[in-house]
PDB file of C-alpha atoms in Angstrom:
ATOM      1  CA  UNK A   1       0.000   0.000   0.000  1.00 58.00           C
ATOM      2  CA  UNK A   2       2.736   2.376   0.951  1.00 69.00           C
ATOM      3  CA  UNK A   3       4.736   1.926  -2.306  1.00 76.00           C
ATOM      4  CA  UNK A   4       1.627   2.607  -4.333  1.00 78.00           C
ATOM      5  CA  UNK A   5       1.031   5.864  -2.513  1.00 78.00           C
ATOM      6  CA  UNK A   6       4.640   6.862  -3.090  1.00 77.00           C
ATOM      7  CA  UNK A   7       4.352   6.115  -6.795  1.00 75.00           C
ATOM      8  CA  UNK A   8       1.160   8.152  -7.014  1.00 76.00           C
ATOM      9  CA  UNK A   9       2.750  11.087  -5.201  1.00 73.00           C
ATOM     10  CA  UNK A  10       5.816  10.968  -7.440  1.00 71.00           C
ATOM     11  CA  UNK A  11       3.598  10.838 -10.543  1.00 72.00           C
ATOM     12  CA  UNK A  12       1.608  13.824  -9.374  1.00 73.00           C
ATOM     13  CA  UNK A  13       4.808  15.791  -8.656  1.00 74.00           C
ATOM     14  CA  UNK A  14       6.262  14.906 -12.062  1.00 73.00           C
ATOM     15  CA  UNK A  15       3.018  15.867 -13.735  1.00 74.00           C
ATOM     16  CA  UNK A  16       2.974  19.134 -11.861  1.00 76.00           C
ATOM     17  CA  UNK A  17       6.574  19.873 -12.839  1.00 79.00           C
ATOM     18  CA  UNK A  18       5.910  18.963 -16.475  1.00 81.00           C
ATOM     19  CA  UNK A  19       3.195  21.549 -17.077  1.00 85.00           C
ATOM     20  CA  UNK A  20       3.814  25.290 -17.187  1.00 87.00           C
ATOM     21  CA  UNK A  21       2.146  28.388 -18.634  1.00 88.00           C
ATOM     22  CA  UNK A  22       3.503  31.204 -20.777  1.00 90.00           C
ATOM     23  CA  UNK A  23       1.985  34.676 -20.459  1.00 91.00           C
ATOM     24  CA  UNK A  24       0.471  36.632 -23.334  1.00 91.00           C
ATOM     25  CA  UNK A  25       2.990  38.547 -25.554  1.00 90.00           C
ATOM     26  CA  UNK A  26       5.825  36.391 -24.203  1.00 92.00           C
ATOM     27  CA  UNK A  27       7.912  33.481 -25.457  1.00 92.00           C
ATOM     28  CA  UNK A  28       9.699  30.862 -23.312  1.00 92.00           C
ATOM     29  CA  UNK A  29      13.053  29.360 -24.309  1.00 91.00           C
ATOM     30  CA  UNK A  30      13.242  25.602 -23.510  1.00 91.00           C
ATOM     31  CA  UNK A  31      16.640  23.926 -23.217  1.00 91.00           C
ATOM     32  CA  UNK A  32      17.275  20.208 -22.867  1.00 89.00           C
ATOM     33  CA  UNK A  33      20.426  19.292 -20.996  1.00 88.00           C
ATOM     34  CA  UNK A  34      21.732  22.844 -21.602  1.00 85.00           C
ATOM     35  CA  UNK A  35      21.039  22.866 -25.328  1.00 90.00           C
ATOM     36  CA  UNK A  36      18.339  24.852 -27.097  1.00 89.00           C
ATOM     37  CA  UNK A  37      15.272  22.696 -27.649  1.00 89.00           C
ATOM     38  CA  UNK A  38      12.276  24.847 -28.549  1.00 90.00           C
ATOM     39  CA  UNK A  39      10.399  28.127 -28.194  1.00 91.00           C
ATOM     40  CA  UNK A  40       7.044  27.993 -26.439  1.00 91.00           C
ATOM     41  CA  UNK A  41       4.451  30.713 -26.880  1.00 90.00           C
ATOM     42  CA  UNK A  42       1.556  31.855 -24.656  1.00 89.00           C
ATOM     43  CA  UNK A  43      -0.705  29.235 -23.126  1.00 89.00           C
ATOM     44  CA  UNK A  44      -0.366  25.892 -21.268  1.00 87.00           C
ATOM     45  CA  UNK A  45       2.825  24.059 -22.227  1.00 87.00           C
ATOM     46  CA  UNK A  46       4.447  20.699 -21.349  1.00 85.00           C
ATOM     47  CA  UNK A  47       8.085  19.835 -20.738  1.00 87.00           C
ATOM     48  CA  UNK A  48       9.974  16.815 -19.469  1.00 85.00           C
ATOM     49  CA  UNK A  49      10.763  17.310 -15.781  1.00 85.00           C
ATOM     50  CA  UNK A  50      14.440  17.294 -14.864  1.00 83.00           C
ATOM     51  CA  UNK A  51      15.315  17.061 -18.575  1.00 86.00           C
ATOM     52  CA  UNK A  52      13.880  20.239 -19.996  1.00 86.00           C
ATOM     53  CA  UNK A  53      14.115  23.583 -18.312  1.00 89.00           C
ATOM     54  CA  UNK A  54      12.922  27.117 -19.004  1.00 89.00           C
ATOM     55  CA  UNK A  55      16.092  28.992 -19.848  1.00 90.00           C
ATOM     56  CA  UNK A  56      14.390  32.370 -20.141  1.00 89.00           C
ATOM     57  CA  UNK A  57      11.313  34.347 -21.151  1.00 91.00           C
ATOM     58  CA  UNK A  58      11.439  36.925 -23.929  1.00 91.00           C
ATOM     59  CA  UNK A  59       9.071  39.921 -23.767  1.00 91.00           C
ATOM     60  CA  UNK A  60       7.361  40.543 -27.132  1.00 91.00           C
ATOM     61  CA  UNK A  61       5.727  43.828 -26.150  1.00 92.00           C
ATOM     62  CA  UNK A  62       6.972  47.235 -27.284  1.00 92.00           C
ATOM     63  CA  UNK A  63       9.537  48.562 -24.857  1.00 92.00           C
ATOM     64  CA  UNK A  64      11.068  52.004 -24.404  1.00 92.00           C
ATOM     65  CA  UNK A  65      14.616  52.877 -23.520  1.00 92.00           C
ATOM     66  CA  UNK A  66      15.521  56.469 -22.532  1.00 92.00           C
ATOM     67  CA  UNK A  67      19.108  57.447 -23.289  1.00 91.00           C
ATOM     68  CA  UNK A  68      20.604  60.700 -21.919  1.00 92.00           C
ATOM     69  CA  UNK A  69      23.516  61.983 -23.989  1.00 90.00           C
ATOM     70  CA  UNK A  70      25.779  65.008 -23.526  1.00 90.00           C
ATOM     71  CA  UNK A  71      27.514  66.276 -26.653  1.00 89.00           C
ATOM     72  CA  UNK A  72      28.846  69.455 -28.284  1.00 89.00           C
ATOM     73  CA  UNK A  73      27.344  71.427 -31.169  1.00 88.00           C
ATOM     74  CA  UNK A  74      29.145  73.004 -34.092  1.00 89.00           C
ATOM     75  CA  UNK A  75      29.231  76.392 -32.308  1.00 86.00           C
ATOM     76  CA  UNK A  76      30.899  74.784 -29.245  1.00 85.00           C
ATOM     77  CA  UNK A  77      27.843  74.646 -27.001  1.00 86.00           C
ATOM     78  CA  UNK A  78      27.466  71.626 -24.746  1.00 88.00           C
ATOM     79  CA  UNK A  79      23.954  70.267 -24.769  1.00 89.00           C
ATOM     80  CA  UNK A  80      22.158  67.292 -23.212  1.00 90.00           C
ATOM     81  CA  UNK A  81      19.737  65.298 -25.348  1.00 91.00           C
ATOM     82  CA  UNK A  82      17.235  62.738 -24.167  1.00 92.00           C
ATOM     83  CA  UNK A  83      16.546  60.093 -26.827  1.00 92.00           C
ATOM     84  CA  UNK A  84      13.633  57.723 -26.334  1.00 92.00           C
ATOM     85  CA  UNK A  85      13.957  54.477 -28.336  1.00 92.00           C
ATOM     86  CA  UNK A  86      10.847  52.333 -28.766  1.00 92.00           C
ATOM     87  CA  UNK A  87      11.648  48.747 -29.817  1.00 92.00           C
ATOM     88  CA  UNK A  88      10.374  45.169 -29.668  1.00 93.00           C
ATOM     89  CA  UNK A  89      11.570  41.619 -30.328  1.00 93.00           C
ATOM     90  CA  UNK A  90      10.546  40.242 -33.720  1.00 92.00           C
ATOM     91  CA  UNK A  91       8.327  37.187 -32.973  1.00 90.00           C
ATOM     92  CA  UNK A  92      10.081  35.093 -35.612  1.00 90.00           C
ATOM     93  CA  UNK A  93      13.518  36.063 -34.308  1.00 91.00           C
ATOM     94  CA  UNK A  94      13.162  35.185 -30.637  1.00 91.00           C
ATOM     95  CA  UNK A  95      16.157  32.803 -30.825  1.00 92.00           C
ATOM     96  CA  UNK A  96      18.458  35.574 -32.132  1.00 90.00           C
ATOM     97  CA  UNK A  97      17.164  38.107 -29.606  1.00 90.00           C
ATOM     98  CA  UNK A  98      17.785  35.726 -26.699  1.00 90.00           C
ATOM     99  CA  UNK A  99      21.101  34.113 -27.647  1.00 90.00           C
ATOM    100  CA  UNK A 100      22.932  36.738 -29.725  1.00 87.00           C
ATOM    101  CA  UNK A 101      22.636  39.660 -27.272  1.00 83.00           C
ATOM    102  CA  UNK A 102      23.152  39.336 -23.564  1.00 83.00           C
ATOM    103  CA  UNK A 103      22.418  42.973 -22.737  1.00 86.00           C
ATOM    104  CA  UNK A 104      20.311  44.470 -25.550  1.00 87.00           C
ATOM    105  CA  UNK A 105      19.732  47.747 -23.701  1.00 89.00           C
ATOM    106  CA  UNK A 106      23.442  48.410 -23.497  1.00 89.00           C
ATOM    107  CA  UNK A 107      23.812  47.615 -27.198  1.00 88.00           C
ATOM    108  CA  UNK A 108      21.042  50.040 -28.166  1.00 89.00           C
ATOM    109  CA  UNK A 109      22.491  52.733 -25.899  1.00 91.00           C
ATOM    110  CA  UNK A 110      25.902  52.416 -27.566  1.00 90.00           C
ATOM    111  CA  UNK A 111      24.428  52.856 -31.039  1.00 88.00           C
ATOM    112  CA  UNK A 112      22.395  55.882 -29.930  1.00 90.00           C
ATOM    113  CA  UNK A 113      25.492  57.511 -28.454  1.00 91.00           C
ATOM    114  CA  UNK A 114      27.449  56.837 -31.642  1.00 89.00           C
ATOM    115  CA  UNK A 115      24.823  58.319 -33.995  1.00 89.00           C
ATOM    116  CA  UNK A 116      23.952  61.369 -31.879  1.00 90.00           C
ATOM    117  CA  UNK A 117      27.588  62.299 -31.312  1.00 89.00           C
ATOM    118  CA  UNK A 118      28.160  62.007 -35.043  1.00 89.00           C
ATOM    119  CA  UNK A 119      25.148  64.129 -36.086  1.00 88.00           C
ATOM    120  CA  UNK A 120      24.901  66.911 -33.479  1.00 90.00           C
ATOM    121  CA  UNK A 121      28.456  68.291 -33.926  1.00 90.00           C
ATOM    122  CA  UNK A 122      27.502  69.083 -37.546  1.00 90.00           C
ATOM    123  CA  UNK A 123      24.810  71.524 -36.414  1.00 89.00           C
ATOM    124  CA  UNK A 124      24.739  74.796 -34.509  1.00 89.00           C
ATOM    125  CA  UNK A 125      22.533  75.015 -31.428  1.00 86.00           C
ATOM    126  CA  UNK A 126      19.577  76.645 -33.189  1.00 85.00           C
ATOM    127  CA  UNK A 127      19.633  73.966 -35.886  1.00 88.00           C
ATOM    128  CA  UNK A 128      19.651  71.233 -33.242  1.00 87.00           C
ATOM    129  CA  UNK A 129      16.266  72.502 -32.054  1.00 86.00           C
ATOM    130  CA  UNK A 130      14.940  72.913 -35.592  1.00 87.00           C
ATOM    131  CA  UNK A 131      16.260  69.595 -36.957  1.00 88.00           C
ATOM    132  CA  UNK A 132      15.751  67.295 -34.005  1.00 88.00           C
ATOM    133  CA  UNK A 133      13.447  65.137 -36.130  1.00 89.00           C
ATOM    134  CA  UNK A 134      16.295  64.621 -38.620  1.00 89.00           C
ATOM    135  CA  UNK A 135      18.527  63.467 -35.774  1.00 89.00           C
ATOM    136  CA  UNK A 136      15.813  61.049 -34.605  1.00 90.00           C
ATOM    137  CA  UNK A 137      15.444  59.635 -38.132  1.00 90.00           C
ATOM    138  CA  UNK A 138      19.212  59.118 -38.383  1.00 89.00           C
ATOM    139  CA  UNK A 139      19.245  57.290 -35.037  1.00 89.00           C
ATOM    140  CA  UNK A 140      16.371  55.055 -36.098  1.00 90.00           C
ATOM    141  CA  UNK A 141      18.011  54.233 -39.431  1.00 90.00           C
ATOM    142  CA  UNK A 142      21.311  53.241 -37.846  1.00 88.00           C
ATOM    143  CA  UNK A 143      19.627  51.252 -35.087  1.00 89.00           C
ATOM    144  CA  UNK A 144      17.429  49.332 -37.522  1.00 89.00           C
ATOM    145  CA  UNK A 145      20.408  48.344 -39.629  1.00 87.00           C
ATOM    146  CA  UNK A 146      22.306  47.126 -36.578  1.00 86.00           C
ATOM    147  CA  UNK A 147      19.594  45.612 -34.376  1.00 89.00           C
ATOM    148  CA  UNK A 148      17.641  43.700 -37.029  1.00 89.00           C
ATOM    149  CA  UNK A 149      20.521  41.232 -37.113  1.00 88.00           C
ATOM    150  CA  UNK A 150      19.873  40.500 -33.448  1.00 90.00           C
ATOM    151  CA  UNK A 151      16.105  40.061 -33.828  1.00 91.00           C
ATOM    152  CA  UNK A 152      15.052  43.531 -32.664  1.00 92.00           C
ATOM    153  CA  UNK A 153      12.764  45.920 -34.533  1.00 92.00           C
ATOM    154  CA  UNK A 154      13.125  49.679 -33.824  1.00 91.00           C
ATOM    155  CA  UNK A 155       9.601  51.096 -33.838  1.00 91.00           C
ATOM    156  CA  UNK A 156      10.456  54.753 -33.311  1.00 91.00           C
ATOM    157  CA  UNK A 157      13.053  57.128 -31.927  1.00 91.00           C
ATOM    158  CA  UNK A 158      12.184  60.464 -30.382  1.00 91.00           C
ATOM    159  CA  UNK A 159      14.266  63.436 -29.216  1.00 90.00           C
ATOM    160  CA  UNK A 160      12.196  64.237 -26.149  1.00 89.00           C
ATOM    161  CA  UNK A 161      14.437  66.851 -24.534  1.00 89.00           C
ATOM    162  CA  UNK A 162      17.197  69.276 -25.547  1.00 88.00           C
ATOM    163  CA  UNK A 163      18.822  70.969 -22.580  1.00 87.00           C
ATOM    164  CA  UNK A 164      21.725  73.371 -23.176  1.00 87.00           C
ATOM    165  CA  UNK A 165      23.760  74.932 -20.390  1.00 80.00           C
ATOM    166  CA  UNK A 166      21.848  77.330 -18.116  1.00 81.00           C
ATOM    167  CA  UNK A 167      23.989  80.303 -19.165  1.00 81.00           C
ATOM    168  CA  UNK A 168      23.289  79.561 -22.813  1.00 77.00           C
ATOM    169  CA  UNK A 169      19.556  79.387 -22.109  1.00 75.00           C
ATOM    170  CA  UNK A 170      19.697  82.724 -20.277  1.00 80.00           C
ATOM    171  CA  UNK A 171      21.563  84.277 -23.215  1.00 79.00           C
ATOM    172  CA  UNK A 172      18.972  82.902 -25.665  1.00 76.00           C
ATOM    173  CA  UNK A 173      16.187  84.351 -23.535  1.00 77.00           C
ATOM    174  CA  UNK A 174      17.898  87.754 -23.497  1.00 83.00           C
ATOM    175  CA  UNK A 175      18.308  87.655 -27.284  1.00 81.00           C
ATOM    176  CA  UNK A 176      14.661  86.773 -27.697  1.00 78.00           C
ATOM    177  CA  UNK A 177      13.614  89.542 -25.307  1.00 81.00           C
ATOM    178  CA  UNK A 178      15.812  92.069 -27.150  1.00 85.00           C
ATOM    179  CA  UNK A 179      14.292  91.063 -30.506  1.00 82.00           C
ATOM    180  CA  UNK A 180      10.792  91.458 -29.128  1.00 82.00           C
ATOM    181  CA  UNK A 181      11.647  94.858 -27.647  1.00 85.00           C
ATOM    182  CA  UNK A 182      13.037  95.893 -31.031  1.00 86.00           C
ATOM    183  CA  UNK A 183       9.849  94.845 -32.775  1.00 86.00           C
ATOM    184  CA  UNK A 184       7.777  96.626 -30.117  1.00 87.00           C
ATOM    185  CA  UNK A 185       9.830  99.819 -30.600  1.00 88.00           C
ATOM    186  CA  UNK A 186       9.307  99.617 -34.364  1.00 87.00           C
ATOM    187  CA  UNK A 187       5.561  99.235 -33.896  1.00 88.00           C
ATOM    188  CA  UNK A 188       5.485 102.137 -31.436  1.00 87.00           C
ATOM    189  CA  UNK A 189       7.455 104.348 -33.848  1.00 89.00           C
ATOM    190  CA  UNK A 190       5.089 103.421 -36.669  1.00 88.00           C
ATOM    191  CA  UNK A 191       2.091 104.203 -34.472  1.00 89.00           C
ATOM    192  CA  UNK A 192       3.618 107.560 -33.515  1.00 88.00           C
ATOM    193  CA  UNK A 193       4.236 108.364 -37.188  1.00 88.00           C
ATOM    194  CA  UNK A 194       0.654 107.480 -38.044  1.00 90.00           C
ATOM    195  CA  UNK A 195      -0.614 109.723 -35.238  1.00 89.00           C
ATOM    196  CA  UNK A 196       1.563 112.631 -36.429  1.00 90.00           C
ATOM    197  CA  UNK A 197       0.424 112.215 -40.045  1.00 89.00           C
ATOM    198  CA  UNK A 198      -3.203 111.936 -38.994  1.00 88.00           C
ATOM    199  CA  UNK A 199      -2.882 115.039 -36.812  1.00 87.00           C
ATOM    200  CA  UNK A 200      -1.261 116.983 -39.666  1.00 88.00           C
ATOM    201  CA  UNK A 201      -4.016 115.909 -42.054  1.00 87.00           C
ATOM    202  CA  UNK A 202      -6.645 116.872 -39.497  1.00 87.00           C
ATOM    203  CA  UNK A 203      -5.059 120.306 -39.000  1.00 86.00           C
ATOM    204  CA  UNK A 204      -4.830 120.835 -42.758  1.00 86.00           C
ATOM    205  CA  UNK A 205      -8.464 119.871 -43.179  1.00 85.00           C
ATOM    206  CA  UNK A 206      -9.403 122.120 -40.269  1.00 85.00           C
ATOM    207  CA  UNK A 207      -7.555 125.072 -41.824  1.00 84.00           C
ATOM    208  CA  UNK A 208      -9.194 124.404 -45.174  1.00 84.00           C
ATOM    209  CA  UNK A 209     -12.653 124.280 -43.627  1.00 84.00           C
ATOM    210  CA  UNK A 210     -11.881 127.356 -41.535  1.00 82.00           C
ATOM    211  CA  UNK A 211     -10.802 129.286 -44.632  1.00 81.00           C
ATOM    212  CA  UNK A 212     -13.864 128.106 -46.488  1.00 83.00           C
ATOM    213  CA  UNK A 213     -16.037 129.219 -43.547  1.00 81.00           C
ATOM    214  CA  UNK A 214     -14.412 132.671 -43.481  1.00 79.00           C
ATOM    215  CA  UNK A 215     -14.893 133.024 -47.227  1.00 79.00           C
ATOM    216  CA  UNK A 216     -18.550 131.998 -46.918  1.00 78.00           C
ATOM    217  CA  UNK A 217     -18.978 134.428 -44.027  1.00 73.00           C
ATOM    218  CA  UNK A 218     -17.547 137.333 -45.985  1.00 70.00           C
ATOM    219  CA  UNK A 219     -19.649 136.411 -48.976  1.00 76.00           C
ATOM    220  CA  UNK A 220     -22.792 136.426 -46.857  1.00 76.00           C
ATOM    221  CA  UNK A 221     -21.820 139.740 -45.244  1.00 71.00           C
ATOM    222  CA  UNK A 222     -21.269 141.296 -48.652  1.00 70.00           C
ATOM    223  CA  UNK A 223     -24.584 139.920 -49.852  1.00 76.00           C
ATOM    224  CA  UNK A 224     -26.296 141.316 -46.743  1.00 74.00           C
ATOM    225  CA  UNK A 225     -24.729 144.740 -47.309  1.00 67.00           C
ATOM    226  CA  UNK A 226     -25.948 144.745 -50.920  1.00 72.00           C
ATOM    227  CA  UNK A 227     -29.446 143.849 -49.795  1.00 73.00           C
ATOM    228  CA  UNK A 228     -29.344 146.539 -47.066  1.00 72.00           C
ATOM    229  CA  UNK A 229     -28.287 149.223 -49.555  1.00 69.00           C
ATOM    230  CA  UNK A 230     -31.050 148.175 -51.951  1.00 72.00           C
ATOM    231  CA  UNK A 231     -33.625 148.428 -49.159  1.00 72.00           C
ATOM    232  CA  UNK A 232     -32.394 151.903 -48.109  1.00 67.00           C
ATOM    233  CA  UNK A 233     -32.372 153.073 -51.729  1.00 72.00           C
ATOM    234  CA  UNK A 234     -35.945 151.982 -51.970  1.00 70.00           C
ATOM    235  CA  UNK A 235     -36.965 154.449 -49.237  1.00 66.00           C
ATOM    236  CA  UNK A 236     -35.144 157.390 -50.816  1.00 68.00           C
ATOM    237  CA  UNK A 237     -31.687 157.117 -49.189  1.00 67.00           C
ATOM    238  CA  UNK A 238     -28.834 157.279 -51.715  1.00 66.00           C
ATOM    239  CA  UNK A 239     -25.950 154.785 -51.786  1.00 64.00           C
ATOM    240  CA  UNK A 240     -23.426 156.979 -49.921  1.00 63.00           C
ATOM    241  CA  UNK A 241     -25.804 157.754 -47.087  1.00 65.00           C
ATOM    242  CA  UNK A 242     -26.877 154.127 -46.927  1.00 65.00           C
ATOM    243  CA  UNK A 243     -23.255 152.970 -46.725  1.00 65.00           C
ATOM    244  CA  UNK A 244     -22.492 155.481 -44.011  1.00 66.00           C
ATOM    245  CA  UNK A 245     -25.530 154.363 -42.036  1.00 65.00           C
ATOM    246  CA  UNK A 246     -24.545 150.704 -42.318  1.00 67.00           C
ATOM    247  CA  UNK A 247     -20.964 151.462 -41.203  1.00 68.00           C
ATOM    248  CA  UNK A 248     -22.149 153.359 -38.143  1.00 69.00           C
ATOM    249  CA  UNK A 249     -24.634 150.604 -37.306  1.00 72.00           C
ATOM    250  CA  UNK A 250     -21.921 147.961 -37.529  1.00 68.00           C
ATOM    251  CA  UNK A 251     -19.629 150.123 -35.394  1.00 67.00           C
ATOM    252  CA  UNK A 252     -22.128 150.288 -32.573  1.00 65.00           C
ATOM    253  CA  UNK A 253     -22.989 146.572 -32.948  1.00 69.00           C
ATOM    254  CA  UNK A 254     -19.304 145.816 -32.483  1.00 70.00           C
ATOM    255  CA  UNK A 255     -19.095 147.940 -29.349  1.00 68.00           C
ATOM    256  CA  UNK A 256     -22.164 146.201 -27.971  1.00 70.00           C
ATOM    257  CA  UNK A 257     -20.667 142.745 -28.676  1.00 69.00           C
ATOM    258  CA  UNK A 258     -17.370 143.677 -27.022  1.00 65.00           C
ATOM    259  CA  UNK A 259     -19.155 144.931 -23.947  1.00 67.00           C
ATOM    260  CA  UNK A 260     -21.259 141.802 -23.660  1.00 68.00           C
ATOM    261  CA  UNK A 261     -18.240 139.460 -23.334  1.00 67.00           C
ATOM    262  CA  UNK A 262     -15.727 139.240 -20.479  1.00 67.00           C
ATOM    263  CA  UNK A 263     -11.962 138.992 -20.983  1.00 66.00           C
ATOM    264  CA  UNK A 264     -12.253 140.405 -24.494  1.00 62.00           C
ATOM    265  CA  UNK A 265      -9.971 142.805 -26.327  1.00 63.00           C
ATOM    266  CA  UNK A 266     -11.359 146.345 -26.543  1.00 58.00           C
ATOM    267  CA  UNK A 267     -10.353 148.993 -29.059  1.00 58.00           C
ATOM    268  CA  UNK A 268     -10.797 152.502 -27.639  1.00 56.00           C
ATOM    269  CA  UNK A 269     -11.854 155.058 -30.239  1.00 56.00           C
ATOM    270  CA  UNK A 270     -12.028 158.868 -29.685  1.00 56.00           C
ATOM    271  CA  UNK A 271     -15.125 159.647 -27.659  1.00 53.00           C
ATOM    272  CA  UNK A 272     -15.411 163.356 -28.347  1.00 55.00           C
ATOM    273  CA  UNK A 273     -18.858 164.567 -29.508  1.00 51.00           C
ATOM    274  CA  UNK A 274     -17.533 165.178 -33.001  1.00 58.00           C
ATOM    275  CA  UNK A 275     -15.634 161.884 -33.191  1.00 58.00           C
ATOM    276  CA  UNK A 276     -18.462 159.869 -34.703  1.00 55.00           C
ATOM    277  CA  UNK A 277     -19.242 162.701 -37.140  1.00 59.00           C
ATOM    278  CA  UNK A 278     -15.585 162.956 -38.162  1.00 65.00           C
ATOM    279  CA  UNK A 279     -15.347 159.188 -38.632  1.00 63.00           C
ATOM    280  CA  UNK A 280     -18.477 159.210 -40.772  1.00 61.00           C
ATOM    281  CA  UNK A 281     -17.189 162.162 -42.811  1.00 70.00           C
ATOM    282  CA  UNK A 282     -13.886 160.391 -43.408  1.00 69.00           C
ATOM    283  CA  UNK A 283     -15.680 157.211 -44.458  1.00 63.00           C
ATOM    284  CA  UNK A 284     -17.926 159.123 -46.879  1.00 66.00           C
ATOM    285  CA  UNK A 285     -14.903 160.920 -48.304  1.00 72.00           C
ATOM    286  CA  UNK A 286     -13.175 157.577 -48.765  1.00 68.00           C
ATOM    287  CA  UNK A 287     -16.185 156.110 -50.524  1.00 63.00           C
ATOM    288  CA  UNK A 288     -16.493 159.189 -52.735  1.00 70.00           C
ATOM    289  CA  UNK A 289     -12.819 159.077 -53.674  1.00 71.00           C
ATOM    290  CA  UNK A 290     -13.112 155.393 -54.444  1.00 66.00           C
ATOM    291  CA  UNK A 291     -16.144 156.020 -56.706  1.00 66.00           C
ATOM    292  CA  UNK A 292     -14.343 158.874 -58.487  1.00 70.00           C
ATOM    293  CA  UNK A 293     -11.295 156.716 -59.152  1.00 69.00           C
ATOM    294  CA  UNK A 294     -13.519 154.003 -60.526  1.00 62.00           C
ATOM    295  CA  UNK A 295     -15.214 156.455 -62.951  1.00 71.00           C
ATOM    296  CA  UNK A 296     -11.858 157.810 -64.161  1.00 71.00           C
ATOM    297  CA  UNK A 297     -10.564 154.323 -64.728  1.00 66.00           C
ATOM    298  CA  UNK A 298     -13.621 153.339 -66.756  1.00 66.00           C
ATOM    299  CA  UNK A 299     -13.391 156.506 -68.914  1.00 67.00           C
ATOM    300  CA  UNK A 300      -9.764 155.816 -69.722  1.00 63.00           C
ATOM    301  CA  UNK A 301     -10.598 152.345 -70.841  1.00 59.00           C
ATOM    302  CA  UNK A 302     -13.276 153.583 -73.341  1.00 59.00           C
ATOM    303  CA  UNK A 303     -12.120 153.791 -77.052  1.00 56.00           C
ATOM    304  CA  UNK A 304     -11.575 157.417 -78.325  1.00 53.00           C
ATOM    305  CA  UNK A 305     -13.547 158.579 -81.396  1.00 49.00           C
ATOM    306  CA  UNK A 306     -11.776 160.436 -84.227  1.00 49.00           C
ATOM    307  CA  UNK A 307     -12.624 164.100 -85.080  1.00 47.00           C
ATOM    308  CA  UNK A 308     -14.267 163.341 -88.446  1.00 47.00           C
ATOM    309  CA  UNK A 309     -16.635 160.967 -86.862  1.00 48.00           C
ATOM    310  CA  UNK A 310     -17.310 163.535 -84.120  1.00 48.00           C
ATOM    311  CA  UNK A 311     -18.149 166.299 -86.684  1.00 48.00           C
ATOM    312  CA  UNK A 312     -20.334 163.909 -88.567  1.00 49.00           C
ATOM    313  CA  UNK A 313     -22.310 163.136 -85.448  1.00 49.00           C
ATOM    314  CA  UNK A 314     -22.606 166.892 -84.731  1.00 47.00           C
ATOM    315  CA  UNK A 315     -23.966 167.672 -88.221  1.00 45.00           C
ATOM    316  CA  UNK A 316     -26.392 164.858 -87.908  1.00 49.00           C
ATOM    317  CA  UNK A 317     -27.586 166.395 -84.645  1.00 47.00           C
ATOM    318  CA  UNK A 318     -28.055 169.807 -86.261  1.00 47.00           C
ATOM    319  CA  UNK A 319     -30.097 168.375 -89.097  1.00 43.00           C
TER     320      UNK A 319
END
């Protein structure tokens, strides 16, 4: 009875040791007496206890390796770059990935260092920022050529960080700030110029309208004077008397307007009893002289008639 139980227990233990499971997106390497035997994929698997053993498990999922590199640019600026490499084991090349490389991460890191330190020194700092995608493409190309032999597929490479020295960053910030201040000064100068031009145009337009208003005012005053003289002529007052009356009326209207306003300029005229009469007499004399000069000028401009024609007209009158 006892030997039977022992045999059953041993059988159960051997059965238990013979079965194993492999997780999803993984592959197990089975060796028999230290030699490669087979590759087992996800699911329930069977091996010979004490003969076969699981040498290792290869992860088939996409992995990421971050590599931090310090290098120098073409303009002698030291900069740190963070390169993120996304890779995976090719399912059909599990044997190569497991046996050909002992430390795949170190191998990938070495290739990244080699490519980045070959590409970045060709570029100045500004171009490193602008062409970081070109650097990433170069890293991916070199890695694919090298790592495919070992069963690894490079999915993508990304330049996730570019960190120059702190003094360089401060200098770049000052340059950027100076450029922005320059642009702001140019915009302010342009705005000031526009304001000056607009103000000059406004003043010119104001002067033009002011001159036009003065001209219209004088035209209306002259028209009013003509109408006033016509009205006074209609009631039997001749042109000279009418003009004198209008001048005196305007004189007193002006005095009244000056007296009605405060802080106004006042012109003091002679206030003797005969002052107004003298002013009127002088105005009338000026008007009369002006009329006389006008008549003389018009007579001089008339064509002169010859004597024969004059005698002929006289005889015709006598007949």
